[in-house]
Coordinates of C-alpha atoms and ligand atoms in Angstrom, one line a residue:
X1044 CA 32.2 -20.4 -0.9
X1045 CA 31.3 -19.4 2.6
X1046 CA 30.6 -22.5 4.8
X1047 CA 28.9 -20.3 7.4
X1048 CA 26.4 -17.4 6.8
X1049 CA 23.7 -15.6 8.8
X1050 CA 21.0 -16.2 6.2
X1051 CA 20.9 -19.0 3.7
X1052 CA 18.2 -18.6 1.0
X1053 CA 17.1 -21.6 -1.0
X1054 CA 15.7 -20.2 -4.3
X1055 CA 16.9 -17.1 -6.1
X1056 CA 13.6 -16.1 -7.7
X1057 CA 12.1 -12.7 -7.0
X1058 CA 11.1 -13.6 -3.4
X1059 CA 14.5 -15.2 -2.5
X1060 CA 16.5 -12.3 -4.0
X1061 CA 14.3 -9.7 -2.4
X1062 CA 14.7 -11.3 1.1
X1063 CA 18.5 -11.6 0.4
X1064 CA 18.7 -7.9 -0.4
X1065 CA 16.5 -6.8 2.5
X1066 CA 18.6 -8.9 5.0
X1067 CA 21.9 -7.7 3.5
X1068 CA 20.7 -4.1 3.8
X1069 CA 20.3 -4.7 7.5
X1070 CA 23.9 -6.0 7.8
X1071 CA 23.5 -9.8 7.7
X1072 CA 25.7 -12.0 5.6
X1073 CA 23.6 -13.8 3.0
X1074 CA 24.0 -16.8 0.7
X1075 CA 21.5 -17.6 -2.1
X1076 CA 21.4 -20.9 -4.0
X1077 CA 19.2 -21.7 -7.0
X1078 CA 19.1 -24.8 -9.0
X1079 CA 18.6 -22.8 -12.3
X1080 CA 20.8 -20.5 -14.2
X1081 CA 19.9 -16.9 -14.6
X1082 CA 18.1 -15.0 -15.9
X1083 CA 15.3 -17.3 -14.7
X1084 CA 12.0 -17.1 -16.7
X1085 CA 8.6 -18.1 -15.5
X1086 CA 5.1 -18.0 -17.0
X1087 CA 3.6 -14.9 -15.3
X1088 CA 1.4 -12.0 -16.3
X1089 CA 4.4 -9.8 -15.3
X1090 CA 2.6 -6.8 -13.8
X1091 CA 4.0 -5.4 -10.5
X1092 CA 1.2 -3.6 -8.6
X1093 CA 1.9 -0.1 -7.1
X1094 CA 2.4 -1.5 -3.5
X1095 CA 4.9 -4.0 -4.8
X1096 CA 6.8 -1.3 -6.7
X1097 CA 6.9 0.7 -3.5
X1098 CA 8.4 -2.3 -1.6
X1099 CA 10.9 -2.8 -4.4
X1100 CA 12.0 0.9 -4.2
X1101 CA 12.4 0.5 -0.5
X1102 CA 14.9 -2.3 -1.2
X1103 CA 16.8 0.2 -3.4
X1104 CA 15.7 -1.5 -6.6
X1105 CA 14.6 0.7 -9.5
X1106 CA 13.5 -0.7 -12.8
X1107 CA 14.5 1.5 -15.8
X1108 CA 11.7 2.4 -18.2
X1109 CA 13.5 1.2 -21.3
X1110 CA 12.9 -2.3 -20.0
X1111 CA 9.4 -1.8 -18.7
X1112 CA 6.1 -0.1 -19.1
X1113 CA 4.1 1.7 -16.5
X1114 CA 0.4 0.9 -16.3
X1115 CA -2.0 3.4 -14.8
X1116 CA -4.7 1.0 -13.6
X1117 CA -6.9 -2.0 -14.4
X1118 CA -9.6 -2.5 -17.1
X1119 CA -12.2 -5.3 -16.9
X1120 CA -14.2 -6.4 -19.8
X1121 CA -16.4 -9.4 -20.6
X1122 CA -17.3 -8.4 -24.2
X1123 CA -20.6 -6.8 -23.1
X1124 CA -19.5 -4.4 -20.3
X1125 CA -16.2 -2.7 -19.6
X1126 CA -14.9 -0.6 -16.7
X1127 CA -11.6 0.8 -15.9
X1128 CA -10.0 2.7 -13.0
X1129 CA -6.6 4.3 -12.3
X1130 CA -4.5 3.5 -9.2
X1131 CA -4.7 6.2 -6.6
X1132 CA -1.1 5.9 -5.6
X1133 CA 0.6 6.1 -9.0
X1134 CA 1.3 3.5 -11.6
X1135 CA 2.3 -0.2 -11.5
X1136 CA 5.0 -1.5 -13.8
X1137 CA 5.0 -4.3 -16.3
X1138 CA 8.4 -5.9 -17.0
X1139 CA 9.7 -9.2 -18.4
X1140 CA 10.6 -11.7 -15.6
X1141 CA 14.0 -12.2 -17.1
X1142 CA 14.7 -8.4 -16.9
X1143 CA 13.4 -8.3 -13.3
X1144 CA 15.7 -11.2 -12.4
X1145 CA 18.7 -9.5 -14.0
X1146 CA 18.0 -6.3 -12.1
X1147 CA 17.6 -8.1 -8.7
X1148 CA 20.8 -10.1 -9.3
X1149 CA 22.7 -6.9 -10.1
X1150 CA 21.4 -5.3 -6.9
X1151 CA 22.3 -8.4 -4.9
X1152 CA 25.8 -8.6 -6.3
X1153 CA 26.4 -4.9 -5.6
X1154 CA 25.2 -5.6 -2.0
X1155 CA 27.8 -8.4 -1.5
X1156 CA 25.4 -11.3 -1.5
X1157 CA 27.0 -14.7 -2.1
X1158 CA 25.0 -16.2 -5.0
X1159 CA 25.3 -19.8 -6.3
X1160 CA 23.5 -20.7 -9.6
X1161 CA 23.0 -24.2 -10.8
X1162 CA 23.3 -25.2 -7.2
X1163 CA 20.9 -27.8 -5.8
X1164 CA 20.0 -27.8 -2.2
X1165 CA 19.3 -31.4 -1.3
X1166 CA 18.4 -31.4 2.4
X1167 CA 18.7 -30.0 5.8
X1168 CA 21.9 -30.5 7.7
X1169 CA 22.8 -29.9 11.4
X1170 CA 22.5 -26.1 11.8
X1171 CA 22.0 -25.5 8.0
X1172 CA 21.6 -27.1 4.6
X1173 CA 23.4 -29.4 2.1
X1174 CA 24.2 -27.7 -1.2
X1175 CA 25.9 -29.6 -3.9
X1176 CA 27.0 -32.1 -1.3
X1177 CA 28.6 -29.5 1.0
X1178 CA 27.1 -28.6 4.4
X1179 CA 26.6 -24.8 5.0
X1180 CA 25.8 -23.6 8.5
X1181 CA 23.4 -20.7 8.9
X1182 CA 21.5 -18.9 11.6
X1183 CA 18.3 -18.7 9.6
X1184 CA 17.3 -20.9 6.7
X1185 CA 14.9 -19.3 4.2
X1186 CA 12.7 -21.4 1.9
X1187 CA 12.1 -19.3 -1.2
X1188 CA 11.9 -22.3 -3.5
X1189 CA 8.5 -21.7 -5.0
X1190 CA 5.2 -23.5 -5.3
X1191 CA 6.6 -27.0 -4.7
X1192 CA 9.0 -26.0 -1.9
X1193 CA 11.2 -28.8 -0.7
X1194 CA 12.2 -26.7 2.3
X1195 CA 8.5 -26.5 3.3
X1196 CA 8.3 -30.3 3.1
X1197 CA 11.6 -30.9 4.9
X1198 CA 10.7 -28.6 7.8
X1199 CA 7.2 -30.0 8.2
X1200 CA 5.4 -26.8 7.3
X1201 CA 3.2 -28.3 4.6
X1202 CA 0.0 -28.3 6.7
X1203 CA -2.5 -26.1 5.0
X1204 CA -5.5 -24.1 6.5
X1205 CA -7.7 -25.2 3.6
X1206 CA -7.1 -27.7 0.8
X1207 CA -4.9 -26.2 -1.9
X1208 CA -6.5 -25.6 -5.3
X1209 CA -5.0 -25.0 -8.7
X1210 CA -5.6 -23.2 -12.0
X1211 CA -3.5 -23.1 -15.1
X1212 CA -1.7 -20.2 -16.7
X1213 CA -0.2 -19.8 -20.2
X1214 CA 1.6 -16.7 -21.6
X1215 CA 3.3 -15.3 -24.7
X1216 CA 5.0 -12.0 -25.6
X1217 CA 4.2 -10.0 -28.7
X1218 CA 6.2 -7.1 -30.2
X1219 CA 3.6 -4.4 -30.5
X1220 CA 3.3 -0.9 -29.0
X1221 CA 1.0 -1.3 -26.0
X1222 CA -2.4 0.1 -27.0
X1223 CA -3.6 0.8 -23.5
X1224 CA -2.2 2.3 -20.3
X1225 CA -4.1 -0.3 -18.3
X1226 CA -3.6 -3.9 -17.6
X1227 CA -6.6 -5.3 -19.5
X1228 CA -8.4 -8.3 -18.1
X1229 CA -10.9 -10.0 -20.4
X1230 CA -13.3 -12.3 -18.7
X1231 CA -14.4 -15.4 -20.7
X1232 CA -16.6 -18.3 -19.6
X1233 CA -13.4 -20.3 -19.3
X1234 CA -11.0 -17.9 -17.5
X1235 CA -9.3 -14.6 -17.8
X1236 CA -7.1 -13.2 -20.6
X1237 CA -4.6 -10.6 -19.4
X1238 CA -2.8 -8.1 -21.5
X1239 CA 0.1 -6.4 -19.6
X1240 CA 2.4 -3.8 -21.3
X1241 CA 5.9 -4.9 -20.5
X1242 CA 8.0 -2.5 -22.6
X1243 CA 7.8 0.4 -25.0
X1244 CA 7.1 -2.2 -27.8
X1245 CA 6.0 -5.3 -26.1
X1246 CA 3.0 -6.8 -24.4
X1247 CA 2.6 -10.0 -22.3
X1248 CA -0.6 -11.9 -23.0
X1249 CA -1.6 -14.5 -20.4
X1250 CA -4.6 -16.8 -20.0
X1251 CA -5.7 -18.3 -16.7
X1252 CA -8.2 -21.1 -16.5
X1253 CA -9.4 -24.1 -14.5
X1254 CA -9.0 -26.2 -17.6
X1255 CA -5.4 -27.4 -18.3
X1256 CA -6.4 -28.2 -21.9
X1257 CA -7.2 -24.6 -22.8
X1258 CA -4.6 -22.3 -24.4
X1259 CA -4.4 -18.7 -25.5
X1260 CA -6.0 -19.5 -28.8
X1261 CA -9.2 -20.6 -27.0
X1262 CA -9.3 -17.2 -25.2
X1263 CA -8.7 -15.3 -28.5
X1264 CA -11.8 -17.0 -29.9
X1265 CA -13.9 -15.1 -27.4
X1266 CA -12.2 -11.8 -28.1
X1267 CA -11.5 -11.5 -31.8
X1268 CA -10.6 -7.8 -31.4
X1269 CA -7.6 -8.8 -29.3
X1270 CA -6.6 -11.4 -31.8
X1271 CA -6.9 -8.8 -34.6
X1272 CA -4.4 -6.6 -32.8
X1273 CA -1.9 -9.4 -32.2
X1274 CA -2.3 -11.3 -35.5
X1275 CA 0.1 -9.0 -37.3
X1276 CA 2.5 -8.6 -34.4
X1277 CA 5.7 -10.6 -34.1
X1278 CA 5.6 -13.4 -31.5
X1279 CA 8.6 -12.8 -29.3
X1280 CA 8.2 -15.9 -27.0
X1281 CA 6.6 -19.3 -27.4
X1282 CA 3.7 -20.2 -25.2
X1283 CA 4.9 -21.1 -21.7
X1284 CA 2.6 -22.6 -19.0
X1285 CA 2.5 -23.1 -15.3
X1286 CA 0.2 -23.8 -12.4
X1287 CA -1.3 -21.2 -10.3
X1288 CA -2.0 -22.6 -6.8
X1289 CA -4.0 -21.2 -3.9
X1290 CA -2.4 -22.3 -0.7
X1291 CA -2.7 -21.0 2.8
X1292 CA -0.3 -22.5 5.4
X1293 CA -0.9 -22.9 9.1
X1294 CA 2.6 -21.7 9.9
X1295 CA 5.4 -20.1 7.8
X1296 CA 8.2 -20.9 10.2
X1297 CA 9.5 -23.6 12.5
X1298 CA 12.6 -23.1 14.6
X1299 CA 15.0 -21.1 12.5
X1300 CA 13.5 -22.2 9.1
X1301 CA 11.2 -19.7 7.5
X1302 CA 9.3 -19.5 4.2
X1303 CA 8.8 -16.6 1.8
X1304 CA 7.1 -16.0 -1.6
X1305 CA 5.1 -18.8 -3.1
X1306 CA 6.8 -21.4 -0.8
X1307 CA 5.0 -19.7 2.0
X1308 CA 1.6 -20.0 0.4
X1309 CA 0.0 -18.2 -2.5
X1310 CA -3.2 -16.6 -3.8
X1311 CA -4.6 -17.3 -7.3
X1312 CA -2.7 -15.4 -10.0
X1313 CA -6.0 -13.6 -10.9
X1314 CA -5.1 -10.9 -8.4
X1315 CA -1.7 -10.0 -9.9
X1316 CA -0.4 -9.7 -6.3
X1317 CA 2.2 -12.5 -6.0
X1318 CA 5.2 -10.4 -6.6
X1319 CA 3.9 -7.5 -4.4
X1320 CA 3.3 -9.9 -1.6
X1321 CA 6.8 -11.4 -1.9
X1322 CA 8.5 -8.0 -1.8
X1323 CA 6.5 -6.9 1.2
X1324 CA 7.2 -10.2 3.0
X1325 CA 11.0 -9.6 2.3
X1326 CA 10.9 -6.4 4.3
X1327 CA 8.9 -8.0 7.1
X1328 CA 11.3 -11.0 7.3
X1329 CA 14.4 -8.9 7.4
X1330 CA 12.9 -6.9 10.2
X1331 CA 12.1 -10.1 12.1
X1332 CA 15.7 -11.2 11.7
X1333 CA 16.8 -8.0 13.2
X1334 CA 14.5 -8.5 16.2
X1335 CA 15.3 -12.3 16.3
X1336 CA 11.6 -12.9 16.3
X1337 CA 10.1 -15.0 13.5
X1338 CA 6.7 -14.9 15.2
X1339 CA 6.7 -11.3 14.3
X1340 CA 7.2 -12.3 10.6
X1341 CA 4.3 -14.8 10.8
X1342 CA 2.0 -12.0 12.1
X1343 CA 3.1 -9.6 9.3
X1344 CA 2.8 -12.4 6.7
X1345 CA -0.9 -12.9 7.7
X1346 CA -1.5 -9.2 7.4
X1347 CA 0.2 -9.0 4.0
X1348 CA -1.8 -11.9 2.5
X1349 CA -5.2 -11.0 4.1
X1350 CA -6.4 -8.6 1.4
X1351 CA -5.1 -10.5 -1.7
X1352 CA -6.8 -13.6 -0.3
X1353 CA -10.1 -11.8 0.1
X1354 CA -9.8 -10.3 -3.4
X1355 CA -8.8 -13.6 -4.9
X1356 CA -11.9 -15.3 -3.4
X1357 CA -14.1 -12.6 -4.7
X1358 CA -12.7 -12.7 -8.2
X1359 CA -12.8 -16.5 -8.3
X1360 CA -16.4 -16.4 -7.3
X1361 CA -17.0 -14.2 -10.4
X1362 CA -14.9 -16.7 -12.4
X1363 CA -17.2 -19.5 -11.4
X1364 CA -20.5 -17.7 -11.6
X1365 CA -21.1 -16.2 -15.0
X1366 CA -24.5 -14.7 -14.1
X1367 CA -23.1 -12.9 -11.1
X1368 CA -20.0 -11.7 -13.1
X1369 CA -22.1 -10.3 -15.9
X1370 CA -24.3 -8.5 -13.5
X1371 CA -21.4 -7.2 -11.4
X1372 CA -19.6 -5.9 -14.4
X1373 CA -22.7 -4.2 -15.6
X1374 CA -23.2 -2.7 -12.1
X1375 CA -19.7 -1.3 -11.8
X1376 CA -19.7 -0.1 -15.4
X1377 CA -22.6 2.1 -14.3
X1378 CA -20.7 3.2 -11.3
X1379 CA -17.0 3.6 -12.2
X1380 CA -16.3 5.5 -9.0
X1381 CA -17.1 2.3 -7.1
X1382 CA -14.7 0.3 -9.3
X1383 CA -12.0 2.9 -8.5
X1384 CA -12.7 2.5 -4.8
X1385 CA -12.5 -1.3 -5.1
X1386 CA -9.2 -1.0 -6.9
X1387 CA -7.9 1.3 -4.2
X1388 CA -8.9 -1.4 -1.6
X1389 CA -7.2 -4.1 -3.7
X1390 CA -3.9 -2.1 -3.8
X1391 CA -4.1 -1.3 -0.1
X1392 CA -4.6 2.4 -0.7
X1393 CA -8.1 2.5 0.9
X1394 CA -9.1 0.5 4.0
X1395 CA -12.0 -1.9 3.2
X1396 CA -14.3 -0.2 5.7
X1397 CA -13.8 3.1 3.9
X1398 CA -15.4 1.8 0.7
X1399 CA -18.6 3.4 2.0
X1400 CA -22.1 2.3 2.9
X1401 CA -23.6 4.5 0.2
X1402 CA -21.3 3.0 -2.5
X1403 CA -22.1 -0.5 -1.4
X1404 CA -25.8 0.1 -1.3
X1405 CA -25.7 1.7 -4.7
X1406 CA -23.7 -1.3 -6.0
X1407 CA -26.3 -3.7 -4.5
X1408 CA -29.1 -1.8 -6.0
X1409 CA -27.5 -1.8 -9.5
X1410 CA -26.7 -5.5 -9.1
X1411 CA -30.4 -6.2 -8.6
X1412 CA -31.5 -4.0 -11.5
X1413 CA -28.7 -4.8 -13.9
Ligands
FAD2397 C1 0.0 -17.5 -14.7 C2 0.6 -16.7 -13.6 C3 0.5 -15.3 -13.8 C4 1.0 -14.5 -12.7 N1 1.0 -13.1 -12.9 C5 1.4 -12.3 -11.9 C6 1.5 -10.9 -12.1 O1 1.1 -10.4 -13.1 N2 1.9 -10.2 -11.1 C7 2.4 -10.7 -9.9 O2 2.8 -10.0 -9.0 N3 2.4 -12.0 -9.7 C8 2.0 -12.9 -10.7 N4 2.0 -14.2 -10.6 C9 2.6 -14.8 -9.3 C10 4.2 -14.7 -9.4 O3 4.6 -15.3 -10.6 C11 4.8 -15.4 -8.2 O4 4.2 -14.8 -7.0 C12 6.3 -15.3 -8.1 O5 6.9 -16.0 -9.2 C13 6.8 -16.0 -6.8 O6 8.2 -15.9 -6.8 P1 9.0 -16.9 -5.9 O7 10.4 -16.3 -5.9 O8 8.3 -17.1 -4.6 O9 9.0 -18.3 -6.7 P2 9.7 -18.7 -8.0 O10 9.7 -17.5 -9.0 O11 9.0 -19.9 -8.5 O12 11.2 -19.0 -7.6 C14 11.6 -20.1 -6.9 C15 13.0 -20.5 -7.2 O13 13.5 -21.6 -6.4 C16 14.3 -22.4 -7.1 N5 14.4 -23.7 -6.5 C17 13.4 -24.6 -6.4 N6 13.8 -25.7 -5.7 C18 15.2 -25.5 -5.4 C19 16.2 -26.3 -4.8 N7 15.9 -27.5 -4.2 N8 17.4 -25.8 -4.7 C20 17.7 -24.6 -5.2 N9 16.8 -23.8 -5.8 C21 15.5 -24.3 -5.9 C22 13.7 -22.4 -8.5 O14 14.7 -22.7 -9.5 C23 13.2 -20.9 -8.6 O15 14.2 -20.0 -9.3 C24 1.6 -15.1 -11.6 C25 1.6 -16.5 -11.4 C26 1.1 -17.2 -12.4 C27 1.2 -18.7 -12.2

């Protein structure tokens, strides 16, 4: 084991491995440590948005289609109205978290990254960290240790811009040929049911809600047509749950310690943007290492999270306000072009100001009349 490295990454999830690969691609020596054994699974809706896919490709990571399923866009439905739109910049990709993890590990190994699994990082040490009781010196310490980041806490970066809030997510996999080329989002009074194609014969079904007691069965009750499709399909995984936190940090670095992925703040999972943000942050951070300027990363981090935060706020408003959601869905159903433009803004293809005055006014008018 190297006792000295340029970059030490705590957490070998998607964010940690992406940073490791990006930094190694720029010539730095990199060590990654994760407390878990691969392949690491996590309750997630498992869709990678087109901008996230582009960031992955830039890392040199390609996901083969035998282990994934492209999706062409997003479909919203609340049982009364439905609207769908395609991504302007090509498809996104659904793939199992375990598969994504294997692919990232293979890429990291090929790049010569020193990886330690089942390795617990227990604290900061002079010029580095303590891993399994051994001090490792590093030039930069990266906290990619997820939602409950210890590195964030140890380095005093826990201070948030607004109080964090949480929702709860549960997911299962079913063996069934995906029936739609869209990620389907079904809005219920209690949350959102997501269906993501993740393979030629597999879908991931996830439910996000404010109520920790609700499970997928509760969402199926509102959408019997989905239940009918899944009833006869084999259940591939048992229900797994986790927390989806909204957290915005004041700062994502201090000295030579820096945060990435969910450790660095997160938006509600409703956007499906978490992985995309992490992969984009990975590039920005490696670039900042090159320039020896973590302030540059902090600036890029704010830019990357701006749009997902705005979209999350908008969607959570619709989650809370059933009247507004029903009207909004009716309004965009009547104007699918506007929904396509909103999706293009969401995926960063269209600047917000280009959504158009005419389209906004038309939406406002339909909202009033819906
Ligand atoms: C219900 C739900 C659905 C979602 N759906 C989507 C979606 O469809 N698309 C999307 O893009 N995003 C989605 N997300 C968000 C996405 O899951 C996260 O953005 C992503 O997992 C963040 O990756 P990460 O590497 O930052 O954190 P994690 O995946 O949590 O990885 C952190 C790693 O750090 C390790 N670790 C922790 N502490 C230590 C320690 N002390 N020492 C060593 N290792 C440590 C852990 O073992 C873990 O492997 C969803 C989230 C939820 C909750």
